[in-house]
Short mmCIF file of C-alpha atoms and ligand atoms in Angstrom, two decimals:
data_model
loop_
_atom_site.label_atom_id
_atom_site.label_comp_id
_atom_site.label_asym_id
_atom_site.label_seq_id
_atom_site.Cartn_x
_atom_site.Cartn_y
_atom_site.Cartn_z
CA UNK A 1 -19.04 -61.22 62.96
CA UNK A 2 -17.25 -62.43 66.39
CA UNK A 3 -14.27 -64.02 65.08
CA UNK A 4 -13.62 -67.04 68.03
CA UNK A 5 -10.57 -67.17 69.84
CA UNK A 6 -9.95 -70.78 68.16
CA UNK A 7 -10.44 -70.04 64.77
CA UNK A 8 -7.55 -67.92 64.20
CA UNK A 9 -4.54 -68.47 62.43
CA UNK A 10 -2.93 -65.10 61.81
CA UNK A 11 -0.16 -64.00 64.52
CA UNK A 12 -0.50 -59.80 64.62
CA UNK A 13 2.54 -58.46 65.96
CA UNK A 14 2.63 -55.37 67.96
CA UNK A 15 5.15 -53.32 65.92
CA UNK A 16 6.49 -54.54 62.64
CA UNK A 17 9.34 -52.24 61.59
CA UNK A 18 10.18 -51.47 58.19
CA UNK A 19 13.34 -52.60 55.88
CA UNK A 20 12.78 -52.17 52.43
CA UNK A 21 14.61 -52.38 49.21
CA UNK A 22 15.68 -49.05 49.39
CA UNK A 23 17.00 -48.55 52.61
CA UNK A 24 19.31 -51.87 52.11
CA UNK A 25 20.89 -50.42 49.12
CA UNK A 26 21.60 -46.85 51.11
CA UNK A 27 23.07 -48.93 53.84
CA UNK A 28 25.27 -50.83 51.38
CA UNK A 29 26.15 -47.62 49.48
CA UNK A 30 26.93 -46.02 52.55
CA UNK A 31 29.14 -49.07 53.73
CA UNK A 32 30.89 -48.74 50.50
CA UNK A 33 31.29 -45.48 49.77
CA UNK A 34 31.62 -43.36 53.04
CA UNK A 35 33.75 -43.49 56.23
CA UNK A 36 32.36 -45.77 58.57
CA UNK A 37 32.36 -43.12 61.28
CA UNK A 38 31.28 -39.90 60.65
CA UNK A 39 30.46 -40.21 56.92
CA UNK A 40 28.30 -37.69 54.79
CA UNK A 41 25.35 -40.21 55.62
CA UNK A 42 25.31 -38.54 59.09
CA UNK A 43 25.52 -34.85 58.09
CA UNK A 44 22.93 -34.93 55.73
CA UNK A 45 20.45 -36.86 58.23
CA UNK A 46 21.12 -34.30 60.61
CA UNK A 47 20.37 -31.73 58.32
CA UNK A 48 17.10 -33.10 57.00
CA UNK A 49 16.07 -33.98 60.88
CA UNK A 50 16.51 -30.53 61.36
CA UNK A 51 14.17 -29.24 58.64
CA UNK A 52 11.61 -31.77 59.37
CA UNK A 53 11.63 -30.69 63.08
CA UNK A 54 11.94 -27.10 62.59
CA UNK A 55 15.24 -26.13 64.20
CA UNK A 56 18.03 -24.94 63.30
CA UNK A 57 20.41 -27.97 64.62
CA UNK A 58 20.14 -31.47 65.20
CA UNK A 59 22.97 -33.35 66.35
CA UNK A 60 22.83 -37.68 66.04
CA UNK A 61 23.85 -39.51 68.92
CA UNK A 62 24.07 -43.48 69.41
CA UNK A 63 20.55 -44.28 71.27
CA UNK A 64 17.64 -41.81 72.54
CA UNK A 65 19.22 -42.47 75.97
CA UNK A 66 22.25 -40.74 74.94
CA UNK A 67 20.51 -37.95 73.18
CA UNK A 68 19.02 -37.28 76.72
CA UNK A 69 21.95 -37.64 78.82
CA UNK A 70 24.28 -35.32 76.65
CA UNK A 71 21.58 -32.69 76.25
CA UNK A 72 21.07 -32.80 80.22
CA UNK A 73 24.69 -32.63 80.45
CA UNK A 74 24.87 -29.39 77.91
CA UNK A 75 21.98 -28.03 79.64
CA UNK A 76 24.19 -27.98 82.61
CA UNK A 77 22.08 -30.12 85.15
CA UNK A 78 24.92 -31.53 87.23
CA UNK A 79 24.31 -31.75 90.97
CA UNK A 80 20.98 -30.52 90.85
CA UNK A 81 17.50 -31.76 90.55
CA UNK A 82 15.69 -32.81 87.47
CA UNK A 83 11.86 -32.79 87.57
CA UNK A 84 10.57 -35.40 85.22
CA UNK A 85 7.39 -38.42 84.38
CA UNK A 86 7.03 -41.30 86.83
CA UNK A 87 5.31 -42.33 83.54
CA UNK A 88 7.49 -43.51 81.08
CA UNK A 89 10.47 -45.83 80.01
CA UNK A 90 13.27 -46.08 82.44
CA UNK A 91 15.60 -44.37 80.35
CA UNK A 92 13.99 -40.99 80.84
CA UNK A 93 15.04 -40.76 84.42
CA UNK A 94 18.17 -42.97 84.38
CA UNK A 95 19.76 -40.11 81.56
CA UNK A 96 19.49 -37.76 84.67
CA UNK A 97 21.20 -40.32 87.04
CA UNK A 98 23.76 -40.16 84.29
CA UNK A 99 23.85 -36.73 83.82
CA UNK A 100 25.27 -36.42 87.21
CA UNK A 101 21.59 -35.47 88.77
CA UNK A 102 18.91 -36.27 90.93
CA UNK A 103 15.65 -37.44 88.86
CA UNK A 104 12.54 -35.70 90.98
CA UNK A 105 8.87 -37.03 89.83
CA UNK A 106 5.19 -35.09 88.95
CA UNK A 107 2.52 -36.86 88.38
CA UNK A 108 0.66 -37.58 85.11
CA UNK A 109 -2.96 -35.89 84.25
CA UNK A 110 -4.78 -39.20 83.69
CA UNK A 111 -6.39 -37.85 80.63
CA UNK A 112 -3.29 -37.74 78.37
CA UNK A 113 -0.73 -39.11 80.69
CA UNK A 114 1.79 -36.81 80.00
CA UNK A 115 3.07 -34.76 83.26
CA UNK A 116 0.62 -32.62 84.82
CA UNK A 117 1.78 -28.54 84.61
CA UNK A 118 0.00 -28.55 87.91
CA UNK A 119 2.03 -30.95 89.57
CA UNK A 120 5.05 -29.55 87.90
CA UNK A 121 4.08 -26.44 89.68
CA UNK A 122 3.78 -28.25 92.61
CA UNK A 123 6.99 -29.83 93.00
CA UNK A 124 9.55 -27.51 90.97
CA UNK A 125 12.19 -25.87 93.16
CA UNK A 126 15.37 -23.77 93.71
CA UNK A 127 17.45 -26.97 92.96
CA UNK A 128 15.54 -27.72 89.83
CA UNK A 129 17.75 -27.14 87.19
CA UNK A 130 15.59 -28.69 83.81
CA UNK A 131 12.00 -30.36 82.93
CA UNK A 132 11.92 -32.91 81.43
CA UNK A 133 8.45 -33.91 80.01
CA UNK A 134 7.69 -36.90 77.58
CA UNK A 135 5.50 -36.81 74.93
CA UNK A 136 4.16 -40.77 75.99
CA UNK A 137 2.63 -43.17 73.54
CA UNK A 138 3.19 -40.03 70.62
CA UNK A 139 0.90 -37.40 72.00
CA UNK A 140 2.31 -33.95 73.02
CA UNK A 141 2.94 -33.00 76.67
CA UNK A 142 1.94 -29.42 76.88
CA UNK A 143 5.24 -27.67 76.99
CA UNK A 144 3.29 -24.43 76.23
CA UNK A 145 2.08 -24.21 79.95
CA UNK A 146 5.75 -25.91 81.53
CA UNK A 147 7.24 -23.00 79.88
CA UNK A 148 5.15 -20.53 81.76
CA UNK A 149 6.01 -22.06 85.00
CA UNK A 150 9.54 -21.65 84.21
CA UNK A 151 9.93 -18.93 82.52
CA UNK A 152 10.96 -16.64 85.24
CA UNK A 153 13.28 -19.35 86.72
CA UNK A 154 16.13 -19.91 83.60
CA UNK A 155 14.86 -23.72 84.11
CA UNK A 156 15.55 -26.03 80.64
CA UNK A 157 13.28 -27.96 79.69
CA UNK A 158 14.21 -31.15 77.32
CA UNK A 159 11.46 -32.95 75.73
CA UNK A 160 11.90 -36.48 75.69
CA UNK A 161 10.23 -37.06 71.85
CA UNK A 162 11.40 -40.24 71.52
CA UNK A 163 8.21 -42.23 71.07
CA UNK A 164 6.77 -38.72 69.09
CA UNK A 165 8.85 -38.50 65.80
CA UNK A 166 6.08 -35.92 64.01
CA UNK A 167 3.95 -35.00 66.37
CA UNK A 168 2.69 -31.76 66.46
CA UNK A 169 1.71 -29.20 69.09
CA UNK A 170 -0.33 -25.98 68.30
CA UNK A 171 1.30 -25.73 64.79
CA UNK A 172 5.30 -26.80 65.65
CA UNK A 173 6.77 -30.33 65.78
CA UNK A 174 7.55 -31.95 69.23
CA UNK A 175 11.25 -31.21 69.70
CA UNK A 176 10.87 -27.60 69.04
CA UNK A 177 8.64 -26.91 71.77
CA UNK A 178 11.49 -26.73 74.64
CA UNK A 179 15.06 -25.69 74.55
CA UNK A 180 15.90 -29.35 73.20
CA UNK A 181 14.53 -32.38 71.82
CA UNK A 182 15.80 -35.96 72.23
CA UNK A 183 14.29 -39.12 69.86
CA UNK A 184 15.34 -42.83 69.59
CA UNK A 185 15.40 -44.38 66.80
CA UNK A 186 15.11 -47.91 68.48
CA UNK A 187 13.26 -50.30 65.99
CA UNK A 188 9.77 -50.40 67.74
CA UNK A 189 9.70 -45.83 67.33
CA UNK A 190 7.68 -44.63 64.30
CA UNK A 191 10.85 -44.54 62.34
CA UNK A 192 14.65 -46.40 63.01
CA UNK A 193 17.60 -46.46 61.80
CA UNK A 194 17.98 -50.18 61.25
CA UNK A 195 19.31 -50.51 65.39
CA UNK A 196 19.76 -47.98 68.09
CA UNK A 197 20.29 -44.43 67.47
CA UNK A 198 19.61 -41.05 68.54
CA UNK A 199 19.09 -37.73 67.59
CA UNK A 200 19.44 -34.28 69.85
CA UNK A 201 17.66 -31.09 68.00
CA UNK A 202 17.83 -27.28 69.50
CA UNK A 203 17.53 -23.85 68.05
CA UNK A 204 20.96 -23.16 70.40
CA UNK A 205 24.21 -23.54 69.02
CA UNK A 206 25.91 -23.86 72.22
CA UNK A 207 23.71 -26.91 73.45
CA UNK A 208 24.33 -28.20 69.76
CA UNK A 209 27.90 -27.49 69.55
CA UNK A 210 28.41 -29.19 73.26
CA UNK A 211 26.52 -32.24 72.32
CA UNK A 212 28.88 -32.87 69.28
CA UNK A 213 31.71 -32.47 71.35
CA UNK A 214 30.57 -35.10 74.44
CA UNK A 215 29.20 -37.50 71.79
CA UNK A 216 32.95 -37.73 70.36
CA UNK A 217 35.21 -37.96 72.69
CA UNK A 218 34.99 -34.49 74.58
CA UNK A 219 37.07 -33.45 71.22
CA UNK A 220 37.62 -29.48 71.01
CA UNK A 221 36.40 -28.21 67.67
CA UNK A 222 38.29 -28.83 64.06
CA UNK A 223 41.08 -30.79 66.29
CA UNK A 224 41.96 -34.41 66.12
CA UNK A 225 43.69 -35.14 69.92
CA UNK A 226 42.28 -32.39 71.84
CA UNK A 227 39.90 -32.31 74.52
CA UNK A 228 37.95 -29.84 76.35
CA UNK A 229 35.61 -31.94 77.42
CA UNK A 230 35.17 -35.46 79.63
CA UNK A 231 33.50 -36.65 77.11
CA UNK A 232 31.41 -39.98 75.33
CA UNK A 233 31.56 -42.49 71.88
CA UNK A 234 28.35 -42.05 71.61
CA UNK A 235 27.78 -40.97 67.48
CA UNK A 236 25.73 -42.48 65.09
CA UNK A 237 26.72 -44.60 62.90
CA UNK A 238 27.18 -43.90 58.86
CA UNK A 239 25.10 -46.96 57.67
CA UNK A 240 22.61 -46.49 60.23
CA UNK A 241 22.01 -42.36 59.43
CA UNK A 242 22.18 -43.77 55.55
CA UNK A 243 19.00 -45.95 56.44
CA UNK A 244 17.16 -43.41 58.43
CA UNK A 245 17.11 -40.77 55.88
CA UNK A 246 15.33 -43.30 53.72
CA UNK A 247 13.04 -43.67 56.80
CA UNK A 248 12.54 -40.33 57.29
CA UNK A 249 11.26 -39.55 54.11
CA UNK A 250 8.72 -41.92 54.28
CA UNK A 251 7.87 -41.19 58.65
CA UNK A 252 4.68 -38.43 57.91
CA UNK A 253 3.10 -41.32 55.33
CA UNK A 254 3.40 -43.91 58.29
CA UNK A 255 1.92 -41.86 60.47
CA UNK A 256 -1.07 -41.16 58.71
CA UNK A 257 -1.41 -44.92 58.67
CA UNK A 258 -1.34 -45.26 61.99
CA UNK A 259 -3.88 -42.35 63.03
CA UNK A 260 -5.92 -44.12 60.29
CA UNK A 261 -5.50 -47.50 62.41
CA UNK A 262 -6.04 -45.37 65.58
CA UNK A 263 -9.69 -43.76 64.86
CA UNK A 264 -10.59 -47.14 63.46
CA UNK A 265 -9.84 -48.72 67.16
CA UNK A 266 -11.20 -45.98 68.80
CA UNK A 267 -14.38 -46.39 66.26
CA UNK A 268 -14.32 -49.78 67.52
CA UNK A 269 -13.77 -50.07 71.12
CA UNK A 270 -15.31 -46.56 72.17
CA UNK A 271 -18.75 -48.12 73.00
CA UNK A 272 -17.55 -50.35 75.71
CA UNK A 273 -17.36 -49.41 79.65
CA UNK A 274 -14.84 -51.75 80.49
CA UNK A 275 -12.37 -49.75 78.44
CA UNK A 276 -10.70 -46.56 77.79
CA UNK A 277 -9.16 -45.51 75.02
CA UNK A 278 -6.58 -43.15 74.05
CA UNK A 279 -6.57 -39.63 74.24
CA UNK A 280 -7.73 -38.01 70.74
CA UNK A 281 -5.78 -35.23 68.78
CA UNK A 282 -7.98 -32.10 68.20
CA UNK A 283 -6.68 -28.72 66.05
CA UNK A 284 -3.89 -28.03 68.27
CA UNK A 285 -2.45 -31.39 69.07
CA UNK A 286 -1.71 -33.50 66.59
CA UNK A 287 -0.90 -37.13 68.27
CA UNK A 288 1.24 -39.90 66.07
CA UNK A 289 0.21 -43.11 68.45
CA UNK A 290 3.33 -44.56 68.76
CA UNK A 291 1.46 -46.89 70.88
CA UNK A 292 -2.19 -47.89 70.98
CA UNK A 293 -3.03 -47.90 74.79
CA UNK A 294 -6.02 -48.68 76.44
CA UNK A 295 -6.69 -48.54 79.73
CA UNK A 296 -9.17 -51.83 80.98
CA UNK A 297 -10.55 -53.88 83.86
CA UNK A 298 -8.94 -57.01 83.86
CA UNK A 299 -5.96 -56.18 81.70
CA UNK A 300 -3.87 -59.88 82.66
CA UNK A 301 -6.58 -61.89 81.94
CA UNK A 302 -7.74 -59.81 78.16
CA UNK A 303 -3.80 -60.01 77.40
CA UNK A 304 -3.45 -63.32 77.74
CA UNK A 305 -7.05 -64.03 75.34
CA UNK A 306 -5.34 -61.82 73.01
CA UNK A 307 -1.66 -63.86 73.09
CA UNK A 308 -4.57 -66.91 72.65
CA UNK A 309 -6.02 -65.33 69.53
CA UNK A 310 -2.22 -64.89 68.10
CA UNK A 311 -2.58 -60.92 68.84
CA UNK A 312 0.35 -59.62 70.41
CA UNK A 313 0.46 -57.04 73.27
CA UNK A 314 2.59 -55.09 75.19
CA UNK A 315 2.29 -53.28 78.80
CA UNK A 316 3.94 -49.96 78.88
CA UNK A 317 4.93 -50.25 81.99
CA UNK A 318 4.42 -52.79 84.44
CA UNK A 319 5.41 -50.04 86.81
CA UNK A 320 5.87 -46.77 87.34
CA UNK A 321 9.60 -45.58 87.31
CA UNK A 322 9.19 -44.37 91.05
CA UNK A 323 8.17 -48.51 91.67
CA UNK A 324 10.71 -49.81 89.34
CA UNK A 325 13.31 -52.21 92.13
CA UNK A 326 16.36 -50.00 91.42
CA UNK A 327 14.69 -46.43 92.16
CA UNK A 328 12.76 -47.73 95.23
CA UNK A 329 16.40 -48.75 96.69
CA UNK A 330 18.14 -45.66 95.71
CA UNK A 331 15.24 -43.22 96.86
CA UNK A 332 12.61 -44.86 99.04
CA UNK A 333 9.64 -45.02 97.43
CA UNK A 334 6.80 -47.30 98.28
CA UNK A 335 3.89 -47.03 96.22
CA UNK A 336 1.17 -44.22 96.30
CA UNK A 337 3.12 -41.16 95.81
CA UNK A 338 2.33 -40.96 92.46
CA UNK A 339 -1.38 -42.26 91.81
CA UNK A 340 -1.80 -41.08 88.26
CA UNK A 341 1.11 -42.94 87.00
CA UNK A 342 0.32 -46.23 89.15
CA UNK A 343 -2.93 -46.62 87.80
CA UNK A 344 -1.92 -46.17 84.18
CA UNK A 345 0.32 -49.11 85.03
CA UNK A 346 -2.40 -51.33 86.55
CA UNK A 347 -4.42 -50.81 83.60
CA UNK A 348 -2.47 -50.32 80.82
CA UNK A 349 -2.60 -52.38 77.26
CA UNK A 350 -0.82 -51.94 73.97
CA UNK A 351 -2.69 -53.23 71.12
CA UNK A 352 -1.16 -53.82 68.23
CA UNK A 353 -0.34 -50.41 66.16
CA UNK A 354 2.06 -50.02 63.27
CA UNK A 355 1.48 -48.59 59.60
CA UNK A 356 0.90 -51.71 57.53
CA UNK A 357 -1.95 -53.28 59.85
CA UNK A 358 -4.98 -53.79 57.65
CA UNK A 359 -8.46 -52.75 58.94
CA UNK A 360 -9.25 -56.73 59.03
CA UNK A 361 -6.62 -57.13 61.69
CA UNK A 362 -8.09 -53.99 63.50
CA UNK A 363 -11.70 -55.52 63.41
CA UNK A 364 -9.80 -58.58 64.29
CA UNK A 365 -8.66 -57.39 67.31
CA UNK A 366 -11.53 -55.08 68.32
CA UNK A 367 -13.96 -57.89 67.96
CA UNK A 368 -11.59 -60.29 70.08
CA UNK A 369 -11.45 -57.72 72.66
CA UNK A 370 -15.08 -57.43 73.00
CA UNK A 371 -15.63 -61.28 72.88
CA UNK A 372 -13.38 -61.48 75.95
CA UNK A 373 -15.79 -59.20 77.52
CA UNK A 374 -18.71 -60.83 76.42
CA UNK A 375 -17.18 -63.80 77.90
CA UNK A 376 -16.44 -62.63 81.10
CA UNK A 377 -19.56 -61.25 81.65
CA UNK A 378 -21.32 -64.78 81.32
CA UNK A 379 -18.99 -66.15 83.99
C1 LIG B 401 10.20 -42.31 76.30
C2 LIG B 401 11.54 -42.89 76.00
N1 LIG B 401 12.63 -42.25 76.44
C3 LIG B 401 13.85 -42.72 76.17
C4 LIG B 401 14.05 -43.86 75.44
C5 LIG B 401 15.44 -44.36 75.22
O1 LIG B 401 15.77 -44.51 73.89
P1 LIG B 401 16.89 -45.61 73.46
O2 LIG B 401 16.29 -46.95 73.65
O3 LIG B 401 17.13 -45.30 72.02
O4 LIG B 401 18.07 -45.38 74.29
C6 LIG B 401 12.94 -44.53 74.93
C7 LIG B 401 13.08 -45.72 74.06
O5 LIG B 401 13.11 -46.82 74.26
C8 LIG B 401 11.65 -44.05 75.23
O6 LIG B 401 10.56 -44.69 74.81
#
């Protein structure tokens, strides 16, 4: 049944993020019962992040941003280059602003739209001091093949995870495929921590033990007023590390909801040309569609039926970071250098996607989507 735009009553929102029972009394025990700063809430996140991920630290930080600019900082980017996604949120290139380094772009294959190896290839140089490649919209980048580029060169690369929390490529989490890993923890991710948050994972000690010191202060280890580094108050919080290890537990659950919710779309809305869908996982790449994005003809004009039909959407991103005002002004671009990345901006929608949408709402949605089609094509 087409289900008219005018019939509809039911608002579905385009992340719903979970606080249940549970995770307000951890937050309240927490509060209670630990230091504010720094309590055991933290440590044993960490350590259970760790195990999930695979390595052998993970360090919390105050926002994914954070995560990113400490780690590039550790990595020991400053003054150099930084070859990263013209394809993603801001933050990805502004950490290497931060960082004290130049952000340098590669385009996107247009198939996953995660940066190209080729391109990386391409544009990497003797100033290049780290990758950074996002796993966008949850599906692994292939790190595999940036590490072969770089392998020779002592290059870092730092995965920017923080729309992948379980992902999986060719048998090991995202996070675990570089030297570091960097996730958010910002509401709208697969799992939060009640707010903003952070968290920095690495096999290495020394990245580890350098991010703990430049999230606190620049403090020098075991001592109260010393400092060997210029450094940040950028930790976690206890309450918030107290609510995501209740998250956490339940983050591999959720997303096996939403790959349920994914192949149900892509059931849905793989028969029509004015559409594409998302890349598909296979045995080696395990995707955890953080996002649902399709790319479509006359994106503007299906958004707003959708916002009609009480279905919210996002675009992810109106632009490029190359096009974004402040990065045209700092570095000159204009449009075109990166055509991979623009046209996943001119085309890109986020449907609705989050672990307790019901398969009415997804027929709900697919069947809108096609009625605006069916529409259009009368016109
Ligand atoms: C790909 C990507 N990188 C970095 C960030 C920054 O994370 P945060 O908002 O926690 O600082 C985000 C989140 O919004 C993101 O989606």
């Amino acid at each position: 049944m087409v289900v008219g735009v005018v019939q509809t009553a039911a608002r579905i929102p385009l992340a719903r993020p979970v606080l249940d029972e549970e995770m307000s009394e951890a937050a309240i025990h927490a509060l209670q019962n630990e230091r504010f700063v720094g309590g055991e809430s933290v440590h044993k996140f960490e350590e259970e992040f760790a195990r999930y991920c695979g390595t052998k630290f993970a360090v919390s930080t105050a926002s994914g941003t954070a995560a990113l600019k400490l780690s590039l900082i550790a990595v020991g980017v400053r003054g150099g280059q930084v070859l990263t996604t013209p394809a993603s949120f801001v933050a990805s290139a502004n950490s290497i602003i931060h960082a004290g380094a130049t952000p340098k772009f590669a385009d996107i294959s247009i198939v996953d739209y995660n940066i190209d190896p080729a391109e990386v290839r391409k544009a990497i140089g003797k100033d290049t001091k780290a990758i950074l490649p996002v796993h966008l919209f949850g599906y692994p980048a292939k790190v595999d093949q940036i590490r072969e580029i770089v392998s020779d060169r002592g290059t870092a690369i730092i995965e920017d995870a923080c729309q992948a929390h379980g992902a999986s490529y060719k048998g090991k989490k995202v996070g675990s495929l570089g030297d570091v890993g960097c996730f958010s923890f910002f509401p709208s991710k697969n799992m939060t921590v009640g707010g903003d948050g952070g968290m920095v994972v690495t096999d290495k000690e020394s990245i580890a033990q350098s991010v703990i010191s430049l999230r606190d202060c620049g403090r020098a280890k075991g001592s109260k007023y010393l400092h060997d580094l210029v450094g940040y108050t950028e930790r976690l919080n206890t309450v918030q590390a107290a609510i995501g290890r209740v998250q956490l537990k339940h983050l591999d659950a959720w997303n096996g909801k939403r790959k349920q919710v994914a192949y149900k779309y892509t059931e849905l809305l793989s028969d029509m040309k004015e559409l594409i869908t998302p890349p598909e996982g296979n045995t080696l790449v395990n995707p955890v569609y953080h996002m649902y994005v399709v790319r479509c003809e006359q994106r503007d004009n299906l958004k707003a039926w959708l916002d009609q039909a009480g279905v919210e959407t996002g675009i992810h991103y109106p632009a490029p970071i190359h096009l974004q005002p402040i990065y045209k002004k700092m570095y000159g671009y204009i449009g075109g250098e990166f055509p991979n990345s623009e046209t996943l901006s001119k085309g890109a929608l986020s449907i609705p996607m989050h672990p307790s949408l019901t398969t009415d709402e997804v027929k709900f949605v697919s069947e809108t989507i096609h009625e605006f089609y069916g529409h259009m094509s009368k016109q």
